[in-house]
Amino acid sequence: MTVILSIVILLVVVIAALVAFSAYIAAKVEKALPPCGRFIDIGGDRIHYVEQGSGSPIVLVHGLSGQLLNFAYLDLQKLARSHRVILIDRPGAGYSTRGEGSSATIVNQAATVAAFIEALKLDKPLLVGHSLGGAIALAVGLNHPQSISRLALVAPLTHTQSEPPESFRGLMIPSPLMRRAIAHTLATPLSIRKGPEVLAFVFGPEPVPKDFRTKGGGLLGLRPNSFYAASSDMLATAEDLPTMESRYGTLRMPIDVLYGRQDQVLDYRQHGEALTQKIPHATLKLVDGGGHMLPVTVPALTTEWLLAIAGG
């Protein structure tokens, strides 16, 4: 009995230490990278967003495990000379929060984006989506076509995958309770340990910028809530994509897609070419040598691509 009690006490101490360490890291990260924009309540979600410039609006939506600072490498000042540029943190990501009754499904997040556009009284913006943000942008086009004028998709998730890339399999935690427990204990130390390896995969074959953890907001992913939201997002992707795939042919607004030929996260043939085959009027531009994080690794090219689309 004494041995069992000792083991239980040791486990409690270890768990308490992990929880305390995770909270400490989260506090340090948020002190280093505090919110940089405004907040607006959309249903049960609280959305953090940044905007600059004036003119026809452009709304940018980031991908899995990201936040609005993923777009910080773009020439936002150049875009803002002729457009009202708005970057948002998706529900649960960055400094946005997901309400208790709000699901992480693609369709639900798309409804939040559409409601955000309406709340800010934006007149049919160009909606830009990167990675998972691309799937959400497509869902806005399918379910809320009156909200937007055009879609610009950067390395978008468009079709169901049989399994996630190896670096993301740790996010596949079906139980919400277990997901929460891991988020507040093991996720932060494991992210610190494996973070460089995961980033190298996500950016590959292109290098990870040395300042990505600060300028690109990478450090924000170390927080327990960020892990929980990313895991929820990952599990929810398969719920809506099959139905969306069957409806892509009904999309009528202009759609432009930018993909890196060497993307290691999402294959341009499965997600880029397959989309344009279902939407004949969609255009696909391929970047030789480009990986998954094009807004970070080729910001000038991505900025000019967006300007041409917005101007068109």
PDB file of C-alpha atoms in Angstrom:
ATOM      1  CA  MET A   1       0.000   0.000   0.000  1.00  0.00           C
ATOM      2  CA  THR A   2       2.845   2.358   0.835  1.00  0.00           C
ATOM      3  CA  VAL A   3       4.421   1.739  -2.582  1.00  0.00           C
ATOM      4  CA  ILE A   4       1.112   2.410  -4.378  1.00  0.00           C
ATOM      5  CA  LEU A   5       0.577   5.581  -2.367  1.00  0.00           C
ATOM      6  CA  SER A   6       4.089   6.736  -3.207  1.00  0.00           C
ATOM      7  CA  ILE A   7       3.460   6.158  -6.922  1.00  0.00           C
ATOM      8  CA  VAL A   8       0.173   8.072  -6.768  1.00  0.00           C
ATOM      9  CA  ILE A   9       1.834  10.993  -4.971  1.00  0.00           C
ATOM     10  CA  LEU A  10       4.660  10.986  -7.516  1.00  0.00           C
ATOM     11  CA  LEU A  11       2.159  11.043 -10.405  1.00  0.00           C
ATOM     12  CA  VAL A  12       0.253  13.922  -8.832  1.00  0.00           C
ATOM     13  CA  VAL A  13       3.470  15.865  -8.357  1.00  0.00           C
ATOM     14  CA  VAL A  14       4.577  15.225 -11.957  1.00  0.00           C
ATOM     15  CA  ILE A  15       1.189  16.234 -13.380  1.00  0.00           C
ATOM     16  CA  ALA A  16       1.087  19.357 -11.225  1.00  0.00           C
ATOM     17  CA  ALA A  17       4.596  20.261 -12.383  1.00  0.00           C
ATOM     18  CA  LEU A  18       3.631  19.792 -16.044  1.00  0.00           C
ATOM     19  CA  VAL A  19       0.511  21.922 -15.621  1.00  0.00           C
ATOM     20  CA  ALA A  20       2.516  24.642 -13.867  1.00  0.00           C
ATOM     21  CA  PHE A  21       5.238  24.541 -16.541  1.00  0.00           C
ATOM     22  CA  SER A  22       2.678  24.787 -19.359  1.00  0.00           C
ATOM     23  CA  ALA A  23       0.972  27.740 -17.698  1.00  0.00           C
ATOM     24  CA  TYR A  24       4.333  29.440 -17.141  1.00  0.00           C
ATOM     25  CA  ILE A  25       5.328  29.048 -20.798  1.00  0.00           C
ATOM     26  CA  ALA A  26       1.919  30.327 -21.947  1.00  0.00           C
ATOM     27  CA  ALA A  27       2.293  33.421 -19.775  1.00  0.00           C
ATOM     28  CA  LYS A  28       5.817  34.054 -21.076  1.00  0.00           C
ATOM     29  CA  VAL A  29       4.683  33.681 -24.690  1.00  0.00           C
ATOM     30  CA  GLU A  30       1.708  36.005 -24.260  1.00  0.00           C
ATOM     31  CA  LYS A  31       3.904  38.611 -22.619  1.00  0.00           C
ATOM     32  CA  ALA A  32       6.326  38.447 -25.560  1.00  0.00           C
ATOM     33  CA  LEU A  33       3.572  38.368 -28.208  1.00  0.00           C
ATOM     34  CA  PRO A  34       0.491  40.160 -26.845  1.00  0.00           C
ATOM     35  CA  PRO A  35      -2.680  40.771 -28.911  1.00  0.00           C
ATOM     36  CA  CYS A  36      -2.007  43.300 -31.665  1.00  0.00           C
ATOM     37  CA  GLY A  37      -5.522  43.999 -32.895  1.00  0.00           C
ATOM     38  CA  ARG A  38      -9.160  44.387 -31.953  1.00  0.00           C
ATOM     39  CA  PHE A  39     -11.825  41.968 -30.754  1.00  0.00           C
ATOM     40  CA  ILE A  40     -15.386  41.360 -31.887  1.00  0.00           C
ATOM     41  CA  ASP A  41     -17.948  38.849 -30.635  1.00  0.00           C
ATOM     42  CA  ILE A  42     -19.424  36.656 -33.370  1.00  0.00           C
ATOM     43  CA  GLY A  43     -22.040  34.350 -31.893  1.00  0.00           C
ATOM     44  CA  GLY A  44     -20.272  32.431 -29.150  1.00  0.00           C
ATOM     45  CA  ASP A  45     -16.822  33.106 -30.607  1.00  0.00           C
ATOM     46  CA  ARG A  46     -14.593  36.082 -29.839  1.00  0.00           C
ATOM     47  CA  ILE A  47     -12.533  37.011 -32.873  1.00  0.00           C
ATOM     48  CA  HIS A  48      -9.207  38.832 -32.760  1.00  0.00           C
ATOM     49  CA  TYR A  49      -8.368  40.709 -35.956  1.00  0.00           C
ATOM     50  CA  VAL A  50      -6.005  43.303 -37.380  1.00  0.00           C
ATOM     51  CA  GLU A  51      -6.809  45.707 -40.183  1.00  0.00           C
ATOM     52  CA  GLN A  52      -5.113  48.466 -42.141  1.00  0.00           C
ATOM     53  CA  GLY A  53      -5.669  50.493 -45.285  1.00  0.00           C
ATOM     54  CA  SER A  54      -8.838  51.439 -47.130  1.00  0.00           C
ATOM     55  CA  GLY A  55     -10.536  50.495 -50.362  1.00  0.00           C
ATOM     56  CA  SER A  56     -12.003  47.188 -51.524  1.00  0.00           C
ATOM     57  CA  PRO A  57     -11.564  44.673 -48.686  1.00  0.00           C
ATOM     58  CA  ILE A  58      -9.302  41.625 -48.498  1.00  0.00           C
ATOM     59  CA  VAL A  59      -9.825  39.135 -45.639  1.00  0.00           C
ATOM     60  CA  LEU A  60      -7.063  36.612 -44.905  1.00  0.00           C
ATOM     61  CA  VAL A  61      -7.669  33.344 -43.023  1.00  0.00           C
ATOM     62  CA  HIS A  62      -4.731  31.245 -41.759  1.00  0.00           C
ATOM     63  CA  GLY A  63      -4.273  27.489 -41.534  1.00  0.00           C
ATOM     64  CA  LEU A  64      -3.976  24.726 -38.946  1.00  0.00           C
ATOM     65  CA  SER A  65      -1.944  25.550 -35.815  1.00  0.00           C
ATOM     66  CA  GLY A  66      -1.414  29.071 -37.178  1.00  0.00           C
ATOM     67  CA  GLN A  67      -2.657  32.562 -36.439  1.00  0.00           C
ATOM     68  CA  LEU A  68      -2.795  35.924 -38.194  1.00  0.00           C
ATOM     69  CA  LEU A  69       0.939  36.603 -37.771  1.00  0.00           C
ATOM     70  CA  ASN A  70       1.524  33.883 -40.373  1.00  0.00           C
ATOM     71  CA  PHE A  71       0.728  36.643 -42.889  1.00  0.00           C
ATOM     72  CA  ALA A  72       3.210  39.135 -41.370  1.00  0.00           C
ATOM     73  CA  TYR A  73       5.815  38.456 -44.071  1.00  0.00           C
ATOM     74  CA  LEU A  74       3.528  39.690 -46.848  1.00  0.00           C
ATOM     75  CA  ASP A  75       3.955  43.305 -47.958  1.00  0.00           C
ATOM     76  CA  LEU A  76       0.838  44.353 -46.089  1.00  0.00           C
ATOM     77  CA  GLN A  77       1.618  48.053 -46.503  1.00  0.00           C
ATOM     78  CA  LYS A  78       1.662  47.628 -50.270  1.00  0.00           C
ATOM     79  CA  LEU A  79      -1.655  45.779 -50.157  1.00  0.00           C
ATOM     80  CA  ALA A  80      -3.106  48.435 -47.842  1.00  0.00           C
ATOM     81  CA  ARG A  81      -2.350  51.270 -50.269  1.00  0.00           C
ATOM     82  CA  SER A  82      -5.299  50.208 -52.388  1.00  0.00           C
ATOM     83  CA  HIS A  83      -7.252  47.813 -50.165  1.00  0.00           C
ATOM     84  CA  ARG A  84      -8.660  47.416 -46.677  1.00  0.00           C
ATOM     85  CA  VAL A  85      -6.628  44.438 -45.462  1.00  0.00           C
ATOM     86  CA  ILE A  86      -7.997  42.369 -42.578  1.00  0.00           C
ATOM     87  CA  LEU A  87      -6.206  39.439 -40.925  1.00  0.00           C
ATOM     88  CA  ILE A  88      -8.179  37.264 -38.535  1.00  0.00           C
ATOM     89  CA  ASP A  89      -7.357  34.673 -35.921  1.00  0.00           C
ATOM     90  CA  ARG A  90      -9.688  31.727 -36.526  1.00  0.00           C
ATOM     91  CA  PRO A  91     -11.860  30.626 -33.584  1.00  0.00           C
ATOM     92  CA  GLY A  92      -9.603  29.059 -30.954  1.00  0.00           C
ATOM     93  CA  ALA A  93      -6.403  30.162 -32.711  1.00  0.00           C
ATOM     94  CA  GLY A  94      -4.096  33.043 -31.846  1.00  0.00           C
ATOM     95  CA  TYR A  95      -6.077  35.277 -29.510  1.00  0.00           C
ATOM     96  CA  SER A  96      -9.527  34.300 -30.768  1.00  0.00           C
ATOM     97  CA  THR A  97     -11.621  32.059 -28.542  1.00  0.00           C
ATOM     98  CA  ARG A  98     -14.126  29.391 -29.499  1.00  0.00           C
ATOM     99  CA  GLY A  99     -17.407  29.436 -27.594  1.00  0.00           C
ATOM    100  CA  GLU A 100     -18.506  26.421 -25.567  1.00  0.00           C
ATOM    101  CA  GLY A 101     -21.251  25.548 -28.037  1.00  0.00           C
ATOM    102  CA  SER A 102     -19.217  26.340 -31.146  1.00  0.00           C
ATOM    103  CA  SER A 103     -17.861  23.380 -33.099  1.00  0.00           C
ATOM    104  CA  ALA A 104     -14.565  23.236 -34.975  1.00  0.00           C
ATOM    105  CA  THR A 105     -16.094  21.970 -38.219  1.00  0.00           C
ATOM    106  CA  ILE A 106     -15.127  23.643 -41.470  1.00  0.00           C
ATOM    107  CA  VAL A 107     -18.740  24.637 -42.119  1.00  0.00           C
ATOM    108  CA  ASN A 108     -19.128  26.181 -38.669  1.00  0.00           C
ATOM    109  CA  GLN A 109     -15.886  28.155 -38.963  1.00  0.00           C
ATOM    110  CA  ALA A 110     -17.012  29.332 -42.410  1.00  0.00           C
ATOM    111  CA  ALA A 111     -20.263  30.580 -40.878  1.00  0.00           C
ATOM    112  CA  THR A 112     -18.219  32.548 -38.324  1.00  0.00           C
ATOM    113  CA  VAL A 113     -16.115  34.101 -41.103  1.00  0.00           C
ATOM    114  CA  ALA A 114     -19.255  35.049 -43.041  1.00  0.00           C
ATOM    115  CA  ALA A 115     -20.793  36.568 -39.895  1.00  0.00           C
ATOM    116  CA  PHE A 116     -17.542  38.454 -39.250  1.00  0.00           C
ATOM    117  CA  ILE A 117     -17.680  39.916 -42.775  1.00  0.00           C
ATOM    118  CA  GLU A 118     -21.278  40.989 -42.154  1.00  0.00           C
ATOM    119  CA  ALA A 119     -20.496  42.437 -38.717  1.00  0.00           C
ATOM    120  CA  LEU A 120     -17.730  44.641 -40.153  1.00  0.00           C
ATOM    121  CA  LYS A 121     -20.044  45.597 -43.046  1.00  0.00           C
ATOM    122  CA  LEU A 122     -17.452  44.552 -45.609  1.00  0.00           C
ATOM    123  CA  ASP A 123     -18.659  44.827 -49.193  1.00  0.00           C
ATOM    124  CA  LYS A 124     -17.989  41.444 -50.815  1.00  0.00           C
ATOM    125  CA  PRO A 125     -14.295  41.092 -49.949  1.00  0.00           C
ATOM    126  CA  LEU A 126     -11.690  38.979 -51.662  1.00  0.00           C
ATOM    127  CA  LEU A 127     -11.392  36.044 -49.250  1.00  0.00           C
ATOM    128  CA  VAL A 128      -7.898  34.568 -48.930  1.00  0.00           C
ATOM    129  CA  GLY A 129      -7.396  31.193 -47.257  1.00  0.00           C
ATOM    130  CA  HIS A 130      -4.149  29.372 -46.517  1.00  0.00           C
ATOM    131  CA  SER A 131      -4.072  25.594 -45.928  1.00  0.00           C
ATOM    132  CA  LEU A 132      -7.038  24.748 -43.641  1.00  0.00           C
ATOM    133  CA  GLY A 133      -8.063  28.374 -44.121  1.00  0.00           C
ATOM    134  CA  GLY A 134      -8.464  27.499 -47.800  1.00  0.00           C
ATOM    135  CA  ALA A 135     -11.029  24.813 -46.965  1.00  0.00           C
ATOM    136  CA  ILE A 136     -12.871  27.296 -44.754  1.00  0.00           C
ATOM    137  CA  ALA A 137     -12.797  29.898 -47.544  1.00  0.00           C
ATOM    138  CA  LEU A 138     -14.260  27.319 -49.961  1.00  0.00           C
ATOM    139  CA  ALA A 139     -17.032  26.588 -47.448  1.00  0.00           C
ATOM    140  CA  VAL A 140     -17.811  30.310 -47.297  1.00  0.00           C
ATOM    141  CA  GLY A 141     -18.049  30.295 -51.099  1.00  0.00           C
ATOM    142  CA  LEU A 142     -20.363  27.278 -51.050  1.00  0.00           C
ATOM    143  CA  ASN A 143     -22.635  28.266 -48.160  1.00  0.00           C
ATOM    144  CA  HIS A 144     -22.399  32.079 -48.072  1.00  0.00           C
ATOM    145  CA  PRO A 145     -21.642  33.119 -51.668  1.00  0.00           C
ATOM    146  CA  GLN A 146     -23.336  36.473 -51.186  1.00  0.00           C
ATOM    147  CA  SER A 147     -20.677  37.422 -48.609  1.00  0.00           C
ATOM    148  CA  ILE A 148     -17.666  37.479 -50.950  1.00  0.00           C
ATOM    149  CA  SER A 149     -16.632  38.407 -54.475  1.00  0.00           C
ATOM    150  CA  ARG A 150     -13.723  36.051 -55.091  1.00  0.00           C
ATOM    151  CA  LEU A 151     -11.527  33.352 -53.535  1.00  0.00           C
ATOM    152  CA  ALA A 152      -7.721  33.299 -53.431  1.00  0.00           C
ATOM    153  CA  LEU A 153      -6.475  29.994 -52.028  1.00  0.00           C
ATOM    154  CA  VAL A 154      -2.860  29.434 -50.971  1.00  0.00           C
ATOM    155  CA  ALA A 155      -1.863  25.758 -50.598  1.00  0.00           C
ATOM    156  CA  PRO A 156      -5.471  24.954 -49.686  1.00  0.00           C
ATOM    157  CA  LEU A 157      -6.839  21.792 -48.147  1.00  0.00           C
ATOM    158  CA  THR A 158      -9.587  20.831 -50.612  1.00  0.00           C
ATOM    159  CA  HIS A 159     -10.056  17.050 -50.457  1.00  0.00           C
ATOM    160  CA  THR A 160     -10.261  14.375 -47.793  1.00  0.00           C
ATOM    161  CA  GLN A 161      -6.967  12.703 -46.886  1.00  0.00           C
ATOM    162  CA  SER A 162      -6.775   9.063 -45.838  1.00  0.00           C
ATOM    163  CA  GLU A 163      -4.521  10.062 -42.944  1.00  0.00           C
ATOM    164  CA  PRO A 164      -2.784  13.237 -41.770  1.00  0.00           C
ATOM    165  CA  PRO A 165       0.926  13.858 -42.373  1.00  0.00           C
ATOM    166  CA  GLU A 166       3.088  12.100 -39.793  1.00  0.00           C
ATOM    167  CA  SER A 167       4.062  15.357 -38.067  1.00  0.00           C
ATOM    168  CA  PHE A 168       0.373  16.067 -37.327  1.00  0.00           C
ATOM    169  CA  ARG A 169      -0.708  12.639 -36.096  1.00  0.00           C
ATOM    170  CA  GLY A 170      -0.139  13.681 -32.495  1.00  0.00           C
ATOM    171  CA  LEU A 171      -3.132  15.999 -32.870  1.00  0.00           C
ATOM    172  CA  MET A 172      -5.521  13.103 -33.495  1.00  0.00           C
ATOM    173  CA  ILE A 173      -7.017  12.814 -30.001  1.00  0.00           C
ATOM    174  CA  PRO A 174     -10.727  11.900 -30.272  1.00  0.00           C
ATOM    175  CA  SER A 175     -11.639  12.350 -26.597  1.00  0.00           C
ATOM    176  CA  PRO A 176     -12.170  16.033 -25.668  1.00  0.00           C
ATOM    177  CA  LEU A 177     -11.272  15.225 -22.050  1.00  0.00           C
ATOM    178  CA  MET A 178      -8.029  13.520 -23.024  1.00  0.00           C
ATOM    179  CA  ARG A 179      -7.303  16.325 -25.498  1.00  0.00           C
ATOM    180  CA  ARG A 180      -7.673  18.888 -22.705  1.00  0.00           C
ATOM    181  CA  ALA A 181      -5.533  16.843 -20.313  1.00  0.00           C
ATOM    182  CA  ILE A 182      -2.702  16.439 -22.844  1.00  0.00           C
ATOM    183  CA  ALA A 183      -2.952  20.114 -23.827  1.00  0.00           C
ATOM    184  CA  HIS A 184      -2.259  21.231 -20.267  1.00  0.00           C
ATOM    185  CA  THR A 185       0.433  18.665 -19.435  1.00  0.00           C
ATOM    186  CA  LEU A 186       2.451  17.045 -22.220  1.00  0.00           C
ATOM    187  CA  ALA A 187       1.733  19.236 -25.252  1.00  0.00           C
ATOM    188  CA  THR A 188       3.923  22.192 -24.312  1.00  0.00           C
ATOM    189  CA  PRO A 189       7.123  20.301 -23.376  1.00  0.00           C
ATOM    190  CA  LEU A 190       6.719  18.008 -26.396  1.00  0.00           C
ATOM    191  CA  SER A 191       6.173  21.014 -28.683  1.00  0.00           C
ATOM    192  CA  ILE A 192       9.334  22.639 -27.349  1.00  0.00           C
ATOM    193  CA  ARG A 193      11.276  19.438 -27.975  1.00  0.00           C
ATOM    194  CA  LYS A 194       9.834  18.524 -31.386  1.00  0.00           C
ATOM    195  CA  GLY A 195       8.981  22.017 -32.629  1.00  0.00           C
ATOM    196  CA  PRO A 196      12.055  22.491 -34.853  1.00  0.00           C
ATOM    197  CA  GLU A 197      11.458  19.116 -36.507  1.00  0.00           C
ATOM    198  CA  VAL A 198       7.782  19.864 -37.190  1.00  0.00           C
ATOM    199  CA  LEU A 199       8.529  23.344 -38.548  1.00  0.00           C
ATOM    200  CA  ALA A 200      11.219  21.925 -40.840  1.00  0.00           C
ATOM    201  CA  PHE A 201       8.645  19.533 -42.277  1.00  0.00           C
ATOM    202  CA  VAL A 202       5.911  22.155 -42.656  1.00  0.00           C
ATOM    203  CA  PHE A 203       8.255  24.634 -44.379  1.00  0.00           C
ATOM    204  CA  GLY A 204      10.291  22.079 -46.313  1.00  0.00           C
ATOM    205  CA  PRO A 205      12.028  22.044 -48.662  1.00  0.00           C
ATOM    206  CA  GLU A 206      12.340  25.770 -47.932  1.00  0.00           C
ATOM    207  CA  PRO A 207      14.114  26.925 -44.754  1.00  0.00           C
ATOM    208  CA  VAL A 208      12.286  28.171 -41.680  1.00  0.00           C
ATOM    209  CA  PRO A 209      12.964  31.904 -41.173  1.00  0.00           C
ATOM    210  CA  LYS A 210      15.024  32.491 -38.046  1.00  0.00           C
ATOM    211  CA  ASP A 211      12.469  35.024 -36.773  1.00  0.00           C
ATOM    212  CA  PHE A 212       9.362  32.920 -37.473  1.00  0.00           C
ATOM    213  CA  ARG A 213       8.756  32.147 -33.801  1.00  0.00           C
ATOM    214  CA  THR A 214       8.346  35.863 -33.084  1.00  0.00           C
ATOM    215  CA  LYS A 215       7.499  37.660 -36.334  1.00  0.00           C
ATOM    216  CA  GLY A 216       5.443  34.732 -37.633  1.00  0.00           C
ATOM    217  CA  GLY A 217       3.868  34.011 -34.251  1.00  0.00           C
ATOM    218  CA  GLY A 218       5.235  30.478 -33.993  1.00  0.00           C
ATOM    219  CA  LEU A 219       5.664  30.754 -30.228  1.00  0.00           C
ATOM    220  CA  LEU A 220       1.903  31.151 -29.754  1.00  0.00           C
ATOM    221  CA  GLY A 221       1.528  27.490 -30.698  1.00  0.00           C
ATOM    222  CA  LEU A 222       3.232  26.469 -27.426  1.00  0.00           C
ATOM    223  CA  ARG A 223       0.179  27.421 -25.369  1.00  0.00           C
ATOM    224  CA  PRO A 224      -2.164  24.646 -24.158  1.00  0.00           C
ATOM    225  CA  ASN A 225      -5.248  26.281 -25.676  1.00  0.00           C
ATOM    226  CA  SER A 226      -3.559  26.457 -29.073  1.00  0.00           C
ATOM    227  CA  PHE A 227      -2.859  22.721 -28.995  1.00  0.00           C
ATOM    228  CA  TYR A 228      -6.435  21.953 -27.961  1.00  0.00           C
ATOM    229  CA  ALA A 229      -7.869  24.083 -30.786  1.00  0.00           C
ATOM    230  CA  ALA A 230      -5.500  22.605 -33.387  1.00  0.00           C
ATOM    231  CA  SER A 231      -6.406  19.071 -32.330  1.00  0.00           C
ATOM    232  CA  SER A 232     -10.110  19.933 -32.536  1.00  0.00           C
ATOM    233  CA  ASP A 233      -9.603  21.462 -35.990  1.00  0.00           C
ATOM    234  CA  MET A 234      -7.698  18.433 -37.245  1.00  0.00           C
ATOM    235  CA  LEU A 235     -10.365  15.969 -36.108  1.00  0.00           C
ATOM    236  CA  ALA A 236     -13.167  18.063 -37.610  1.00  0.00           C
ATOM    237  CA  THR A 237     -11.735  18.356 -41.130  1.00  0.00           C
ATOM    238  CA  ALA A 238     -13.063  14.994 -42.321  1.00  0.00           C
ATOM    239  CA  GLU A 239     -16.639  15.816 -41.329  1.00  0.00           C
ATOM    240  CA  ASP A 240     -17.441  18.353 -44.067  1.00  0.00           C
ATOM    241  CA  LEU A 241     -14.923  17.795 -46.871  1.00  0.00           C
ATOM    242  CA  PRO A 242     -16.681  14.833 -48.598  1.00  0.00           C
ATOM    243  CA  THR A 243     -19.899  16.836 -49.046  1.00  0.00           C
ATOM    244  CA  MET A 244     -17.964  19.938 -50.068  1.00  0.00           C
ATOM    245  CA  GLU A 245     -16.078  18.001 -52.740  1.00  0.00           C
ATOM    246  CA  SER A 246     -19.342  17.008 -54.409  1.00  0.00           C
ATOM    247  CA  ARG A 247     -20.436  20.671 -54.551  1.00  0.00           C
ATOM    248  CA  TYR A 248     -17.309  22.373 -55.882  1.00  0.00           C
ATOM    249  CA  GLY A 249     -18.742  22.402 -59.398  1.00  0.00           C
ATOM    250  CA  THR A 250     -21.530  24.742 -58.225  1.00  0.00           C
ATOM    251  CA  LEU A 251     -19.106  27.556 -57.330  1.00  0.00           C
ATOM    252  CA  ARG A 252     -19.477  30.516 -59.693  1.00  0.00           C
ATOM    253  CA  MET A 253     -17.243  33.249 -58.231  1.00  0.00           C
ATOM    254  CA  PRO A 254     -13.676  33.632 -59.586  1.00  0.00           C
ATOM    255  CA  ILE A 255     -11.255  31.273 -57.819  1.00  0.00           C
ATOM    256  CA  ASP A 256      -7.463  31.414 -57.944  1.00  0.00           C
ATOM    257  CA  VAL A 257      -5.103  28.865 -56.389  1.00  0.00           C
ATOM    258  CA  LEU A 258      -1.409  29.180 -55.549  1.00  0.00           C
ATOM    259  CA  TYR A 259       0.581  26.036 -54.752  1.00  0.00           C
ATOM    260  CA  GLY A 260       4.197  25.013 -54.260  1.00  0.00           C
ATOM    261  CA  ARG A 261       5.260  22.043 -56.359  1.00  0.00           C
ATOM    262  CA  GLN A 262       7.328  20.685 -53.450  1.00  0.00           C
ATOM    263  CA  ASP A 263       4.656  21.135 -50.761  1.00  0.00           C
ATOM    264  CA  GLN A 264       5.273  18.346 -48.212  1.00  0.00           C
ATOM    265  CA  VAL A 265       2.071  18.906 -46.244  1.00  0.00           C
ATOM    266  CA  LEU A 266      -0.558  18.934 -49.019  1.00  0.00           C
ATOM    267  CA  ASP A 267       0.148  17.597 -52.502  1.00  0.00           C
ATOM    268  CA  TYR A 268      -0.675  20.154 -55.199  1.00  0.00           C
ATOM    269  CA  ARG A 269      -2.038  17.410 -57.462  1.00  0.00           C
ATOM    270  CA  GLN A 270      -4.479  16.062 -54.879  1.00  0.00           C
ATOM    271  CA  HIS A 271      -5.638  19.471 -53.638  1.00  0.00           C
ATOM    272  CA  GLY A 272      -4.789  22.010 -56.353  1.00  0.00           C
ATOM    273  CA  GLU A 273      -5.195  20.220 -59.671  1.00  0.00           C
ATOM    274  CA  ALA A 274      -8.097  18.136 -58.354  1.00  0.00           C
ATOM    275  CA  LEU A 275      -9.945  21.325 -57.389  1.00  0.00           C
ATOM    276  CA  THR A 276      -9.453  22.991 -60.760  1.00  0.00           C
ATOM    277  CA  GLN A 277     -10.683  19.833 -62.496  1.00  0.00           C
ATOM    278  CA  LYS A 278     -13.980  20.242 -60.658  1.00  0.00           C
ATOM    279  CA  ILE A 279     -14.072  24.029 -61.188  1.00  0.00           C
ATOM    280  CA  PRO A 280     -13.049  24.657 -64.812  1.00  0.00           C
ATOM    281  CA  HIS A 281     -12.940  28.447 -64.420  1.00  0.00           C
ATOM    282  CA  ALA A 282     -10.492  28.249 -61.471  1.00  0.00           C
ATOM    283  CA  THR A 283      -6.839  29.082 -62.143  1.00  0.00           C
ATOM    284  CA  LEU A 284      -3.817  27.301 -60.647  1.00  0.00           C
ATOM    285  CA  LYS A 285      -0.361  28.884 -60.352  1.00  0.00           C
ATOM    286  CA  LEU A 286       2.492  26.587 -59.323  1.00  0.00           C
ATOM    287  CA  VAL A 287       5.684  27.769 -57.631  1.00  0.00           C
ATOM    288  CA  ASP A 288       8.779  25.746 -58.489  1.00  0.00           C
ATOM    289  CA  GLY A 289      10.673  24.844 -55.323  1.00  0.00           C
ATOM    290  CA  GLY A 290       7.860  26.172 -53.174  1.00  0.00           C
ATOM    291  CA  GLY A 291       6.699  24.426 -50.023  1.00  0.00           C
ATOM    292  CA  HIS A 292       3.581  24.819 -47.904  1.00  0.00           C
ATOM    293  CA  MET A 293       4.263  28.182 -46.239  1.00  0.00           C
ATOM    294  CA  LEU A 294       4.271  30.387 -49.342  1.00  0.00           C
ATOM    295  CA  PRO A 295       3.044  33.559 -47.544  1.00  0.00           C
ATOM    296  CA  VAL A 296       6.204  33.312 -45.415  1.00  0.00           C
ATOM    297  CA  THR A 297       8.796  31.887 -47.809  1.00  0.00           C
ATOM    298  CA  VAL A 298       7.864  33.750 -51.017  1.00  0.00           C
ATOM    299  CA  PRO A 299       6.062  36.811 -49.629  1.00  0.00           C
ATOM    300  CA  ALA A 300       6.833  39.102 -52.586  1.00  0.00           C
ATOM    301  CA  LEU A 301       5.453  36.611 -55.108  1.00  0.00           C
ATOM    302  CA  THR A 302       2.388  35.947 -52.941  1.00  0.00           C
ATOM    303  CA  THR A 303       1.776  39.679 -52.454  1.00  0.00           C
ATOM    304  CA  GLU A 304       1.954  40.400 -56.189  1.00  0.00           C
ATOM    305  CA  TRP A 305      -0.323  37.433 -56.903  1.00  0.00           C
ATOM    306  CA  LEU A 306      -2.880  38.782 -54.442  1.00  0.00           C
ATOM    307  CA  LEU A 307      -2.649  42.305 -55.849  1.00  0.00           C
ATOM    308  CA  ALA A 308      -3.240  41.037 -59.376  1.00  0.00           C
ATOM    309  CA  ILE A 309      -6.275  39.043 -58.233  1.00  0.00           C
ATOM    310  CA  ALA A 310      -7.692  41.873 -56.124  1.00  0.00           C
ATOM    311  CA  GLY A 311      -7.193  44.292 -59.004  1.00  0.00           C
ATOM    312  CA  GLY A 312      -8.845  41.899 -61.419  1.00  0.00           C
TER     313      GLY A 312
END
